């Protein structure tokens, strides 16, 4: 017996080694190269989050707060940051791009290994069959498509482990030692806690629904409710994960999805019936993005291989022997597969609305296609049963069925898929169809011959040819080959060069402009640019990697370079540059941020998950920039103008009514000698030109005046520049445009021109004289002169009752954040009054979760800090505790008296402290229980 067990263990080790090699083969662009993930979420969301988390761990700090996105937001409480997931901790000494790759490889292997062990122990199948199940689940399309959404993959890997450990709890006889009965229960508790910490609540919810369904179908006949006792492990798991869950629950009450998501959003990314074959069958050529009409096509991928799907049929038949086998063998995997497929249909399944409306949890998430996780695991287990049945001498009781019925059933399934294609008329690429046909023919052939061999053995006829004994192994090899070919069409294969994260000129300029400030306390920026522009070094970028990367991977590197240039959407966190904007799509942004976001957008439509950059069409009003503490504005040059090799910056415009003037101060610009001025100017109304007088005051010499006519606004197309020659070459210090007509004059852009050399210098049109362009490359950066920074003093106070009243007050035209603070506190009201001369607030020190300021006041007032208010922030003034109140909808304020004060704000959330104590206490109880159980087991031995 011991020899048999040792033999089995050797086969298990060999199978796990084979799975590791298979994972490397399918994930070779990651595991065998130095390439990095460059998908939108992987590059712009997870890479910055992981970089921030890993840097904090290397410094010995738990990252509780993120000061770089959304004007500040909780970090650990955002479960997608996965701060407390233990499997990430050893990776903290790698670069974040490398850590993402290693985490992906590790969890792909874990998903495969858990599926293998699950099939071996629960289904009692042979090593080869369990290996097939591991391939289908761990290396199938659904799991590999999650690689660029790393938190989904991390949680998904634990699904087979949960079901396996549940069955292990049931398997222990009542007479077994307490150690044997306790160990799987503790293991199940730990596994549930780990998937909670892995960072994706929807995948955790799907896993737990799958576990619940598995448990219900395990009750047996007659029903035995006592079999549900292992589900008590959920309570223990919640205690273990309390350090994460309590801060997350606090954030959930203040975040984006507090009241769930609308039904229309909940059913977005539903599995489409007309594209069902493209979702469930492997792609043997690229083009999934075109088929699904989205770069997010990975959401719809759930293939298990043509052979994997066809082998599920023998899996059902192999278990169709008795009520006990049906109940414990094929029924539970089949129920998982059917439930996963039906729920993945989302909007195309009427049950979805009922679940969204009445069942807690279903209203919190979108992307129903993610329910294909249950389908993938169910099919994997059924395929294992099928392979195991074909490997036995009598897999489907030949005497109970006509010869060849299984083969004909397979042929019928293939024919049904062909009919579906004809009816739906949604054809995949020719290589994909050819691959389907070839895989189906090969699978049906091998299944048929395997059945024939079994029939000959059962009838005592002359044995079949020796190679027929290897038909199940050939089926597994066919399955692996299918999955290997299909994986070439998945997003992670477009991993790109590590230089994608290289610093570009715009973030370098921002870092240089704020070099003297602490990283977390740098003056904030707002980006308005999209990535439709072409980088100036586009050709060099492509040529540099064209001999090392496939063309699509090169284009991903180019896109990454543009995203770095505009710091989109979360890359500001990667480079430690505080931004107003951000992107999350989970619990963040805060509800208060969503209300603030509405102030920036004139239209009622907006994306509630941040991404102001994608929705703004012009620089916001300076009151909003003051409100949010913005000093820098980043824009691209898509709307600017080049005419006759002269560049005109059209980002802003200035207007002058009839009889008034536009003043432009050039004191902050480099000296430039010009003999002409190019003006993009127009009469806003009317059809006649406007008479304008241009006055140029030089640095030296007498003022120059030139009259010209501003053309009326064109009906279509851009405005043509007006070139105004000057009587002599001068170095302008100030330029004034006098509107001598009755219509309104609009100045869109201006450039100083030296016609003798062709040189020019673009001048920023600044309506209030407070914008200066400090960088011009692929994108532009403007600095706001006189911006209030991150903290300032006001004496005006406007108390309000809540966030909605605060939003209405801040939206008023007369609101000036430099003179009044809208506070949600019982403070005496006071009229608008800005800081007096000599009053100021200065940042002394700024760490992620703690800042120290020095405030000087002559009269009682408020210190306003343009960082997000959130429960857990504590204030101290001169060493004494004070309250921090919500101010200006999203931000913070502290009431101060006259004098010079040292003010400290620190983030010390009670939810985190309480959660840590609960987690530690639960872990201690589990450890004591486990040691006691092991002691009893050793005593028995």
XYZ file of N, CA and C in Angstrom, residues 14 81 109 134 148 165 213 244 311 381 452 487 524 589 594-595 607 625 712 812 814 854 878 899 932:
75
model
N 5.044 14.709 -10.830
C 5.290 14.846 -12.266
C 4.204 15.681 -12.930
N -6.405 47.377 -4.099
C -4.969 47.558 -3.871
C -4.334 46.313 -3.263
N -0.433 29.019 -12.211
C -0.038 27.690 -11.741
C -0.914 27.237 -10.576
N -6.908 20.274 -14.947
C -6.035 21.403 -14.620
C -5.754 22.258 -15.843
N -4.271 40.308 -17.215
C -4.075 41.761 -17.152
C -4.984 42.422 -16.115
N -11.494 21.901 -0.461
C -11.425 21.879 0.993
C -12.788 21.645 1.620
N -23.456 26.818 -4.054
C -24.136 25.877 -4.948
C -23.558 24.479 -4.788
N -8.751 44.075 6.625
C -9.071 44.606 5.300
C -10.543 44.960 5.187
N -15.303 16.700 -24.523
C -15.050 15.688 -23.505
C -16.006 15.790 -22.326
N -14.054 19.877 -14.719
C -14.340 18.660 -13.961
C -15.045 17.623 -14.817
N -14.277 2.219 -29.037
C -14.163 0.931 -29.730
C -13.215 -0.003 -28.990
N -4.134 30.573 -27.022
C -3.622 31.617 -26.134
C -2.938 32.744 -26.898
N -0.588 70.499 -6.994
C -1.407 69.551 -7.758
C -1.532 69.983 -9.218
N -14.282 56.499 -7.109
C -14.013 57.599 -6.189
C -15.104 57.753 -5.136
N -17.535 62.560 -6.788
C -18.475 62.533 -7.918
C -19.273 63.832 -7.968
N -19.703 64.335 -6.802
C -20.405 65.617 -6.768
C -19.490 66.754 -7.221
N -18.810 60.124 -16.700
C -18.430 58.823 -16.159
C -18.156 59.023 -14.677
N -10.250 75.683 -10.287
C -8.834 75.375 -10.139
C -8.327 75.813 -8.772
N -14.394 88.458 -39.391
C -15.520 87.820 -38.690
C -15.259 86.329 -38.532
N -22.297 78.172 -6.937
C -22.774 79.543 -7.131
C -21.712 80.390 -7.827
N -20.915 83.426 -7.501
C -20.172 84.350 -6.647
C -19.230 83.673 -5.669
N 2.404 75.302 8.956
C 2.536 76.473 9.814
C 1.573 77.526 9.287
N -1.010 73.168 17.722
C -0.069 73.443 18.813
C -0.108 72.332 19.865
N -2.539 84.369 15.476
C -1.229 83.923 15.908
C -0.592 82.969 14.919
N -3.797 22.349 19.265
C -4.476 21.375 20.125
C -4.909 20.151 19.333
